[in-house]
CSV table of C-alpha atoms in Angstrom, one decimal:
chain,number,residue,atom,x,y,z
V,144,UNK,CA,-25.9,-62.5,-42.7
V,145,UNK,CA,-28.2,-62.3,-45.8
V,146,UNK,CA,-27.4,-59.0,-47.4
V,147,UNK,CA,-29.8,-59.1,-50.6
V,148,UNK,CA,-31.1,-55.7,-52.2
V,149,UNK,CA,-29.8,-52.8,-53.6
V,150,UNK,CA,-26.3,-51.3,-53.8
V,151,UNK,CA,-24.3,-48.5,-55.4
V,152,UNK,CA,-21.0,-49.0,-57.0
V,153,UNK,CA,-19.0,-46.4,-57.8
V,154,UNK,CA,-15.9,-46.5,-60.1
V,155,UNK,CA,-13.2,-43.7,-60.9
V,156,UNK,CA,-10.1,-45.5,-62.5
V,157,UNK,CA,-6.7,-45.0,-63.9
V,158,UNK,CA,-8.2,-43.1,-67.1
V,159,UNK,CA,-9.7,-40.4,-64.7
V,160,UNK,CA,-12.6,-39.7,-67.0
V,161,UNK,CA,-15.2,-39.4,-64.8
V,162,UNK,CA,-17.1,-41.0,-62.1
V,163,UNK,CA,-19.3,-44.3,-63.0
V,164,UNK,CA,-22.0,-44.7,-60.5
V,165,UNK,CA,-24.3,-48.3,-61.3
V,166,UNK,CA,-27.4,-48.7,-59.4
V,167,UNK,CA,-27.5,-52.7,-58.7
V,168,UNK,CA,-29.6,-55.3,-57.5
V,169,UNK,CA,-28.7,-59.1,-56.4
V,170,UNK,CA,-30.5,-61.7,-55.2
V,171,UNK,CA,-30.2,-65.4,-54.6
V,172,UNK,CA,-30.4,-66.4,-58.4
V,173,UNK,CA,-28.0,-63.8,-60.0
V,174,UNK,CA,-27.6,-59.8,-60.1
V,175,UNK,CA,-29.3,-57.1,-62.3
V,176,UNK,CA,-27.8,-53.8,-63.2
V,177,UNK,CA,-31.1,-51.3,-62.6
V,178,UNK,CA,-29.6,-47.9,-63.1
V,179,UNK,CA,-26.4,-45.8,-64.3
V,180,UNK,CA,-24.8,-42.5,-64.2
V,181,UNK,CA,-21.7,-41.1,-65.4
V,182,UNK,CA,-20.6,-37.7,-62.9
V,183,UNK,CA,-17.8,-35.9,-64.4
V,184,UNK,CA,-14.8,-34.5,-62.8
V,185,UNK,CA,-14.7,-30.4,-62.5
V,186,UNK,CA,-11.9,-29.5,-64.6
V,187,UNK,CA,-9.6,-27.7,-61.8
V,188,UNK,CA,-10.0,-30.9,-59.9
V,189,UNK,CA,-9.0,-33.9,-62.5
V,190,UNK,CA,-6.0,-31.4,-63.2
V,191,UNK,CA,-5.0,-31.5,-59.6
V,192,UNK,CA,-5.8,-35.2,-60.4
V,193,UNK,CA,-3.5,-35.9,-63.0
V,194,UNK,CA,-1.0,-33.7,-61.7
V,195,UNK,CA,-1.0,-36.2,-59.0
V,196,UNK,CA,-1.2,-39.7,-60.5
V,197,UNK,CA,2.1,-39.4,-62.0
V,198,UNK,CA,4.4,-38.0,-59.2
V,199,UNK,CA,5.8,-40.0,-56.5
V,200,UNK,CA,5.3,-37.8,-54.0
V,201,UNK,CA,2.6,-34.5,-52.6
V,202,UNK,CA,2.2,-32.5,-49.6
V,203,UNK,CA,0.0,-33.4,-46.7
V,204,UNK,CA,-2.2,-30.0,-47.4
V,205,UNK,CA,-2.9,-31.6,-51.2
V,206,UNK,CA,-3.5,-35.0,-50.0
V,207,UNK,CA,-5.8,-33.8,-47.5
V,208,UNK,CA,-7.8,-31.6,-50.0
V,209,UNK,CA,-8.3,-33.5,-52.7
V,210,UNK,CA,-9.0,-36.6,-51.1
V,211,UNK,CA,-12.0,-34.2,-48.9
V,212,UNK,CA,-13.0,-33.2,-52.9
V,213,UNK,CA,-13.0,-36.3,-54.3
V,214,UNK,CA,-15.6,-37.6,-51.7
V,215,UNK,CA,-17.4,-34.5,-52.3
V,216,UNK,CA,-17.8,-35.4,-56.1
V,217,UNK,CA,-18.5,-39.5,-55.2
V,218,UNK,CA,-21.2,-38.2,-53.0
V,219,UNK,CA,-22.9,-36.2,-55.7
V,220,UNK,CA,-22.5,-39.3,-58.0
V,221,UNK,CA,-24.4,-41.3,-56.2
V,222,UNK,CA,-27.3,-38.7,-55.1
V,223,UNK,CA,-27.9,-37.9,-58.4
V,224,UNK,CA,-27.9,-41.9,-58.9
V,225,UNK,CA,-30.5,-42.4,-57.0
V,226,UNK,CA,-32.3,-39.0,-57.8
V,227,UNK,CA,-32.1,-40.3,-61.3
V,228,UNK,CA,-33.4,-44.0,-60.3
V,229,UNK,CA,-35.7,-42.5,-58.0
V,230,UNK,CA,-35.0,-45.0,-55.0
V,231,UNK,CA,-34.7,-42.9,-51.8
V,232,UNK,CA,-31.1,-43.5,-50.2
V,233,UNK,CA,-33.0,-45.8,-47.1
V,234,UNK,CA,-33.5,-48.5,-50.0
V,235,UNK,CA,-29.6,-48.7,-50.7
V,236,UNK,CA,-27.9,-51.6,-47.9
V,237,UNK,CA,-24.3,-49.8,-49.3
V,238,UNK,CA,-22.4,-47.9,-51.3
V,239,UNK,CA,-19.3,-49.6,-53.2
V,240,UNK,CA,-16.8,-46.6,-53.6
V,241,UNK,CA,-13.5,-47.6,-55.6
V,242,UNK,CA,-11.9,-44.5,-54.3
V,243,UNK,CA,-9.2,-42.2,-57.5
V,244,UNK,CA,-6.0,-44.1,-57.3
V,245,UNK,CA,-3.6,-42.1,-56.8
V,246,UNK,CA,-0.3,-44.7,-56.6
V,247,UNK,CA,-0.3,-48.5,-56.7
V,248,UNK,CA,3.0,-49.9,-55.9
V,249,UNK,CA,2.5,-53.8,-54.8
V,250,UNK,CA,5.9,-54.8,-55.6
V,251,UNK,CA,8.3,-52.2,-53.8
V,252,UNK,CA,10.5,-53.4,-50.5
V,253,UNK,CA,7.6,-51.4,-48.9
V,254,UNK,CA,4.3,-52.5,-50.7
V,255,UNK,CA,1.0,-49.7,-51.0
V,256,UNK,CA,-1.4,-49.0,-52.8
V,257,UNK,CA,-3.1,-45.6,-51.9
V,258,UNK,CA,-6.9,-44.5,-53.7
V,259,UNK,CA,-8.1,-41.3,-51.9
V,260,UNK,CA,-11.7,-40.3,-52.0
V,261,UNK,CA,-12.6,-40.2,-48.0
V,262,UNK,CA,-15.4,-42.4,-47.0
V,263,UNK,CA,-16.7,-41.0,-43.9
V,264,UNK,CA,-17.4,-37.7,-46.2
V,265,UNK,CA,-19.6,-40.3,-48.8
V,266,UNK,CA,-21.3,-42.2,-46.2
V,267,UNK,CA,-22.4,-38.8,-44.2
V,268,UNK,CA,-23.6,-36.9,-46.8
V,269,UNK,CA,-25.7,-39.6,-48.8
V,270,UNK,CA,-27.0,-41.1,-45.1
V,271,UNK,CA,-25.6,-44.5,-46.9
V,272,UNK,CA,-23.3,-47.0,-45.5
V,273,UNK,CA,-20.0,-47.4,-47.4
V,274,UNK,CA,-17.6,-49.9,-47.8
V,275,UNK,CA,-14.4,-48.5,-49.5
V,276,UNK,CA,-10.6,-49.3,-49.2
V,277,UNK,CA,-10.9,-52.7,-51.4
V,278,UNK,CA,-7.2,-52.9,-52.4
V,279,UNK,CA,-5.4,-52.6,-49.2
V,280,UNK,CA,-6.3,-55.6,-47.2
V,281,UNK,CA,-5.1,-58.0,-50.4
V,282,UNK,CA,-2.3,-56.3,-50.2
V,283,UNK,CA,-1.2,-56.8,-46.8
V,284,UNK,CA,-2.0,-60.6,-47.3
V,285,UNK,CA,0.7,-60.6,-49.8
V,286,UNK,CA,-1.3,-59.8,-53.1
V,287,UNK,CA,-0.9,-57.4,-55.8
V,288,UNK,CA,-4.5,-55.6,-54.6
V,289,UNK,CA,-5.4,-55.8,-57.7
V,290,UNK,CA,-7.2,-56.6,-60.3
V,291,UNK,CA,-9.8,-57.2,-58.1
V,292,UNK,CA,-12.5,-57.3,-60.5
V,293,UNK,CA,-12.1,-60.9,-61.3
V,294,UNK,CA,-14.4,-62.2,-58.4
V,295,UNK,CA,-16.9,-60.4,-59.7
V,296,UNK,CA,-16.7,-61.3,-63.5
V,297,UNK,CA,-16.3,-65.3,-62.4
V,298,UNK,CA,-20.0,-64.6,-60.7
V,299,UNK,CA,-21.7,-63.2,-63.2
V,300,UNK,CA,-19.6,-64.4,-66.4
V,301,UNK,CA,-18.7,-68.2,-66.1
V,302,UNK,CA,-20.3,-70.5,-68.6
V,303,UNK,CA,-19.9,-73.9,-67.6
V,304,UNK,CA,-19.8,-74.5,-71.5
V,305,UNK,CA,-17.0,-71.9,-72.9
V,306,UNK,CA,-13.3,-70.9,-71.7
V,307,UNK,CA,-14.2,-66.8,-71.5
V,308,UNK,CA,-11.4,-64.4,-71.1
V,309,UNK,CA,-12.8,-60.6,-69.8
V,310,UNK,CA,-11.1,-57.9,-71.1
V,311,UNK,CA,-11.2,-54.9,-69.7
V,312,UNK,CA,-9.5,-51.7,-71.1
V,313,UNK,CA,-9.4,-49.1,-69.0
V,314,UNK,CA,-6.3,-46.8,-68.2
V,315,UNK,CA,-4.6,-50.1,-67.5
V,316,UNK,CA,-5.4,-53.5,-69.2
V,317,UNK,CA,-6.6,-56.6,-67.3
V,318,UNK,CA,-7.7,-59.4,-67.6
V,319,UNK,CA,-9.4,-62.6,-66.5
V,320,UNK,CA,-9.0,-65.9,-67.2
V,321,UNK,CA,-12.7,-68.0,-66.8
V,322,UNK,CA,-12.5,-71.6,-67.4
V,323,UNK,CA,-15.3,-73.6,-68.3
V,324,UNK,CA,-14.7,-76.2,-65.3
V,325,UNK,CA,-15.0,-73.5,-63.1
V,326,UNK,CA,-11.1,-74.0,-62.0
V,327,UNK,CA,-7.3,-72.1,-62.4
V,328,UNK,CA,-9.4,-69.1,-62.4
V,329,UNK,CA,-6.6,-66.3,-63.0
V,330,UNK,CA,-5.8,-62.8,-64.0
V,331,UNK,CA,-3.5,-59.8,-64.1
V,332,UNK,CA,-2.9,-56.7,-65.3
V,333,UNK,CA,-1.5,-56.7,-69.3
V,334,UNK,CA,0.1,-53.3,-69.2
V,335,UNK,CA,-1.2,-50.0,-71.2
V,336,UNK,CA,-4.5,-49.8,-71.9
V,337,UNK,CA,-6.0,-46.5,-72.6
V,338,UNK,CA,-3.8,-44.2,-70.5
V,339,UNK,CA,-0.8,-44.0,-73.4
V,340,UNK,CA,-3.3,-43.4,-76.2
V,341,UNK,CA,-5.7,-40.9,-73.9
V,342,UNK,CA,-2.3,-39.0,-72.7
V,343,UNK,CA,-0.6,-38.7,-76.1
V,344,UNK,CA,-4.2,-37.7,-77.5
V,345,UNK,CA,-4.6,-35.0,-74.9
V,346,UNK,CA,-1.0,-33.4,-75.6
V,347,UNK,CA,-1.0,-33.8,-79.6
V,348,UNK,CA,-4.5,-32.7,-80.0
V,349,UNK,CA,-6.1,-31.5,-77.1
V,350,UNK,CA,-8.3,-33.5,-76.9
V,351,UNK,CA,-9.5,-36.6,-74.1
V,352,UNK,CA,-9.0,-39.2,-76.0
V,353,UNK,CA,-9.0,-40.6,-79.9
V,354,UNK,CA,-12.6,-41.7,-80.5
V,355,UNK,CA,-13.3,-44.8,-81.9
V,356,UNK,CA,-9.3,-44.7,-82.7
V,357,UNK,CA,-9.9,-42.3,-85.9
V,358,UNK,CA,-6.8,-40.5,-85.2
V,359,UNK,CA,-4.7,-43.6,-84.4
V,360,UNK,CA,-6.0,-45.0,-87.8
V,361,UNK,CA,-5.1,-42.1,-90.1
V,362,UNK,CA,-1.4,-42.7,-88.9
V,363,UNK,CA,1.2,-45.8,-89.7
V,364,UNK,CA,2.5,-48.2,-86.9
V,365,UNK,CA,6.5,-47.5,-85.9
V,366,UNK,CA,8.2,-50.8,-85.5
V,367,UNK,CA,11.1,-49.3,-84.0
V,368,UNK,CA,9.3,-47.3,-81.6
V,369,UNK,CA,7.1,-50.1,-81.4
V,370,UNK,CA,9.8,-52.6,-80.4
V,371,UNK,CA,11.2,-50.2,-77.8
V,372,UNK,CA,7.8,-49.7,-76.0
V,373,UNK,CA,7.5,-53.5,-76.0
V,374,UNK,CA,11.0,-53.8,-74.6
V,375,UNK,CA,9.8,-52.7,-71.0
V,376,UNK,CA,10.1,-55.5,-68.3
V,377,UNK,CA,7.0,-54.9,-67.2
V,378,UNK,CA,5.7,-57.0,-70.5
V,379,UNK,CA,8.1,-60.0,-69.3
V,380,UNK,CA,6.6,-60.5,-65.5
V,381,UNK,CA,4.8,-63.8,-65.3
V,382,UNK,CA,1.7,-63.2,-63.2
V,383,UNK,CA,0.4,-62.1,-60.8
V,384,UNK,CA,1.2,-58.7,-61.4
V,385,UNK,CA,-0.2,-55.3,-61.5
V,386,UNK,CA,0.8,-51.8,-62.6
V,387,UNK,CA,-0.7,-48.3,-63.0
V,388,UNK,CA,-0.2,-44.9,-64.5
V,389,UNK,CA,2.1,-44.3,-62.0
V,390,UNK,CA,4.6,-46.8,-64.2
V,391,UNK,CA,2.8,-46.2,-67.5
V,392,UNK,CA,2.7,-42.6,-67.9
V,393,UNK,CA,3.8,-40.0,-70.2
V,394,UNK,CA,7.3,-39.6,-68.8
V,395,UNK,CA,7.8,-43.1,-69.5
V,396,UNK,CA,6.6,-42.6,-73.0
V,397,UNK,CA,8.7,-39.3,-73.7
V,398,UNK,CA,11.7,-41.4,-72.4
V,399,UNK,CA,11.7,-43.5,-75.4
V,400,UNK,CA,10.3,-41.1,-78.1
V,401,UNK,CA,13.5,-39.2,-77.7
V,402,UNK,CA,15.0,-42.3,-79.5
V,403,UNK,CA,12.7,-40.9,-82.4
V,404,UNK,CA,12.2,-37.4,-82.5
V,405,UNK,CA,11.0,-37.0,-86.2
V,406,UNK,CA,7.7,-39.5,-85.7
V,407,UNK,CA,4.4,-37.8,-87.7
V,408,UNK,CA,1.8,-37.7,-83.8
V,409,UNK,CA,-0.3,-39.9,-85.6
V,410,UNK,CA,1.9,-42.1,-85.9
V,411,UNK,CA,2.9,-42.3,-82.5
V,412,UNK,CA,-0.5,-42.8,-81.6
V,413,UNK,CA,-1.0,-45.9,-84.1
V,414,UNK,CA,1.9,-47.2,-82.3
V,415,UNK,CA,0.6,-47.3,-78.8
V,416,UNK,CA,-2.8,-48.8,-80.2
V,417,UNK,CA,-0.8,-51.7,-81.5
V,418,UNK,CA,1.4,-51.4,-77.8
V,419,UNK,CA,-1.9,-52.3,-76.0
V,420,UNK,CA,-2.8,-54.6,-79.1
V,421,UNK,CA,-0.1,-56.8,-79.0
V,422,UNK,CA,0.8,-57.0,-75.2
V,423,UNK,CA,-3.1,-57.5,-74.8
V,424,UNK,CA,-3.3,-60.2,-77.3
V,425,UNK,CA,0.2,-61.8,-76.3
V,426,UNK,CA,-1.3,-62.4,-72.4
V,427,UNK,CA,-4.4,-63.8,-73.6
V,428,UNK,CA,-2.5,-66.2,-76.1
V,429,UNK,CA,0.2,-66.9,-73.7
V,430,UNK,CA,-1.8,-67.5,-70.2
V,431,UNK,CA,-5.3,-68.7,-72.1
V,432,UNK,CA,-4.2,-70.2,-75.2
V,433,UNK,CA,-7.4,-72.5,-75.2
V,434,UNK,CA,-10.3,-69.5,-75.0
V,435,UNK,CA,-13.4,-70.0,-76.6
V,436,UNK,CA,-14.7,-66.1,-76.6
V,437,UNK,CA,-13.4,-63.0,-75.4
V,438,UNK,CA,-15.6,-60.6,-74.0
V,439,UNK,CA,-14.8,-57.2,-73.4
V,440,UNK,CA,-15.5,-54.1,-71.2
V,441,UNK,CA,-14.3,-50.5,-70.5
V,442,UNK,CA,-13.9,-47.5,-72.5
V,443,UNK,CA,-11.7,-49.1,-74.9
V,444,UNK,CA,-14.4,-51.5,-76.0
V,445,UNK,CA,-15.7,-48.0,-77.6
V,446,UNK,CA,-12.2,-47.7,-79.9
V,447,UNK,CA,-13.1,-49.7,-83.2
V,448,UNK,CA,-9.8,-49.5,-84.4
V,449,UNK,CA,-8.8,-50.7,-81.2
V,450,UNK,CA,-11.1,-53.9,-81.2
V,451,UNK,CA,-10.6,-54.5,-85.0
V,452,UNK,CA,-7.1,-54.9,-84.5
V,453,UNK,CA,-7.8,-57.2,-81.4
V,454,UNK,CA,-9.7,-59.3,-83.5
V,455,UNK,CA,-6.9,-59.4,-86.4
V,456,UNK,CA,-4.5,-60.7,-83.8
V,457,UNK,CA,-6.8,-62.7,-81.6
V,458,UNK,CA,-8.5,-64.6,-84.5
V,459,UNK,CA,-10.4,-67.1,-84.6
V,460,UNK,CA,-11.4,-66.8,-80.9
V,461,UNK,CA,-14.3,-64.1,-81.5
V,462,UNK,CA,-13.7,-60.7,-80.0
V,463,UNK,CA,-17.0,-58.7,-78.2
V,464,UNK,CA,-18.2,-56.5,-76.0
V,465,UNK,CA,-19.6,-57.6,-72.7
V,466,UNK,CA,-23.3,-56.8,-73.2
V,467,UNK,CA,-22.9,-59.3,-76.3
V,468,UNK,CA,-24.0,-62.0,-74.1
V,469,UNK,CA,-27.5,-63.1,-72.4
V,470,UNK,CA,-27.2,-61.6,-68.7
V,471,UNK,CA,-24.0,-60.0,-69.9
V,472,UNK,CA,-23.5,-55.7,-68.8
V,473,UNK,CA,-22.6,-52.5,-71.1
V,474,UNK,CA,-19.1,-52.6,-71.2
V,475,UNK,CA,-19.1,-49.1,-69.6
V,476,UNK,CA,-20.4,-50.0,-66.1
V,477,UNK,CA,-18.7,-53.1,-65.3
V,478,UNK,CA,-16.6,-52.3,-62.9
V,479,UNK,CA,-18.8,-50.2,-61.2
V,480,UNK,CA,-21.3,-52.9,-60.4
V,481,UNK,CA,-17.9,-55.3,-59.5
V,482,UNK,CA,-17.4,-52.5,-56.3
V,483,UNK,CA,-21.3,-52.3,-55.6
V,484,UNK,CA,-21.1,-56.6,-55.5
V,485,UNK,CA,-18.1,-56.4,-54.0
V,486,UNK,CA,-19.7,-54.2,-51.0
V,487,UNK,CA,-21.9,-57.1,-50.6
V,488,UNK,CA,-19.1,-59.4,-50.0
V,489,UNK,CA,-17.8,-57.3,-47.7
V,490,UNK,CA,-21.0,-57.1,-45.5
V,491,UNK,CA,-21.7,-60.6,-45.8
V,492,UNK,CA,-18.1,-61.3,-44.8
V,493,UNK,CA,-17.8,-63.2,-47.9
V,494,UNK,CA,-14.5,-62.4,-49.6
V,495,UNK,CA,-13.8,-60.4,-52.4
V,496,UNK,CA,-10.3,-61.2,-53.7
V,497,UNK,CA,-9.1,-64.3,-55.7
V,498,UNK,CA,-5.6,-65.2,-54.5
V,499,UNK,CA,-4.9,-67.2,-57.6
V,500,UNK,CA,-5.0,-63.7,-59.5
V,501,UNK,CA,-3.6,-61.4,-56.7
V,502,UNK,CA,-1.0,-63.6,-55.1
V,503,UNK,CA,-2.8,-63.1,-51.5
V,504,UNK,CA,-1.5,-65.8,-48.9
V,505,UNK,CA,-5.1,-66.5,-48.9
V,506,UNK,CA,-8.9,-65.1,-49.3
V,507,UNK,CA,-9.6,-62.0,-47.5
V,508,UNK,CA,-12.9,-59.9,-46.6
V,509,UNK,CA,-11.9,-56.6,-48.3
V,510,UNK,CA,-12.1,-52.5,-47.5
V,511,UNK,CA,-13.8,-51.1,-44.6
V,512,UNK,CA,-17.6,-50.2,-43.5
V,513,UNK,CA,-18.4,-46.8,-42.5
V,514,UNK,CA,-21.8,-47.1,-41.2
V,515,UNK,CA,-24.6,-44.5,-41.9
V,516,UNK,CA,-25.5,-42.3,-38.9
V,517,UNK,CA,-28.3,-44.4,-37.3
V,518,UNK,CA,-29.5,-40.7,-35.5
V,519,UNK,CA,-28.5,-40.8,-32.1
């Protein structure tokens, strides 16, 4: 089934600070990013959110509402996508909808990964198909459901001339391993990325998040802090693995600051920049010890202090964002094209997941279609 045109991915993850809609368009020769949109989260709502990301547990009524909500606000995301693009919805082939994740545990007696955000809501109030529910179908082939985002950076990424790793720092860290012969393509989650940093930020200085890691720099590293932080199992896993804020959250932060009550906030927060620093840099050195370039995408690609101290430790492989390469994409919307390509995979029945990074048995066609009313 040829499935060449236009798509919509859209992309809510594990930092929860807004909605990334990307407008793309592929074709038999490659795949163009035409048009992006960042929808942000009503307050009341990413409260209810975060409230939620960190607990193990939450009452039918809640799961029912927010995940109703949260369709509500991907639907808007990608109408004002378009309105924005001006393409009229008939032009899209599918919408790509990540979903909020709300718990990712892969690893338990009873594995699950749940993202709410309830596609029969999207898909009949943009008149779009949608293909949503990526994770779950890896996952029930034995993978970790995730990072799924691999597939998608091997197709638009590999150089046939450089060993690439792709970074990606969002809540969590990930990333992906790119040969230059095209083989042993593999990837995992690396632990904290921005979700420490953004959570500390928000309780120490009301704030979202540190920009460009101004605050983290005005403070001094901890080693002993540092040390404990780095002491987590988690760090020790040989891959695959993945993990969420469900594991790194702020309980599990405040569990080992009460080791070290007097630390300056800024100091804690220089800290967990050099947490995702050096467990970032460790992965990459242990599992791709022969890369040739790293390029790198998410929000953290935005945190100088962040990327100068990933260079300090990474050195001499050459440390850059993602749109620092010919064909290459803004750091900020990678992953949003990955589930708008990935929606193509699904529809050609292609799959989407690399069991040599999730631990799948084998390839599977991931998430479900929800069809757009065809008015009868």
């Amino acid at each position: 089934m040829a499935a060449e045109g236009y798509y919509i991915g859209l992309m809510s993850g594990t930092s929860m600070d807004g909605i990334d809609a990307a407008l793309i368009s592929t074709h038999p020769t490659g795949i163009r990013l035409l048009h992006t949109l960042s929808h942000p989260w009503p307050a009341a709502l990413e409260q209810r959110l975060r409230a939620q990301a960190s607990r193990a547990s939450c009452t039918l009524q809640e799961y029912g509402e927010i995940d109703h909500l949260c369709a509500q606000q991907f639907s808007q995301a990608a109408l004002s996508l378009l309105d924005s693009a001006g393409i009229p919805a008939s032009r899209i082939r599918a919408i790509g909808s990540h979903g909020q994740t709300l718990y990712h545990h892969p690893s338990s007696v009873v594995p699950f990964t749940l993202q709410i955000g309830d596609p029969s809501v999207i898909a009949e109030n943009t008149g779009i198909t949608v293909v949503a529910d990526f994770r779950r179908r890896d996952i029930a082939a034995g993978g970790q459901g995730a990072p799924l985002v691999p597939a998608f950076h091997q197709a638009l990424f590999h150089s046939p001339e450089k060993n690439r790793v792709i970074l990606n720092i969002g809540g969590i860290a990930n990333i992906t391993v790119l040969p230059a012969a095209g083989d042993c393509i593999t990837g995992f989650d690396t632990g904290p990325g921005n979700c420490l940093m953004d959570g500390w930020c928000r309780k120490s200085q009301n704030q979202p998040y540190d920009a460009s890691g101004e605050w983290a720099a005005q403070g001094n590293v901890h080693p002993p802090l540092l040390q404990s932080l780095l002491q987590d199992d988690y760090f020790r896993q040989s891959p695959p693995k993945s993990t969420g804020t469900e594991y790194f959250n702020q309980e599990w932060l405040e569990a080992r600051l009460r080791q070290y009550p007097e630390i300056p906030d800024h100091d804690v927060q220089a800290s967990l920049l050099a947490l995702t620093a050096v467990t970032v840099s460790q992965a990459i050195l242990n599992w791709a010890g022969d890369t040739d370039e790293i390029l790198v995408c998410g929000g953290g690609a935005h945190n100088r202090q962040l990327m100068t101290e990933l260079s300090r430790r990474l050195s001499p492989i050459p440390v850059a964002p993602t749109d620092n390469i010919a064909g290459g994409i803004s750091p900020d919307w990678v992953e949003a094209a990955a589930f708008a390509w990935l929606a193509k995979q699904t529809l050609t029945g292609a799959p989407g997941n690399l069991p040599e990074v999730t631990g799948a048995r084998h390839p599977v066609i991931l998430g479900g279609i929800y069809p757009k009313n065809q008015g009868f």
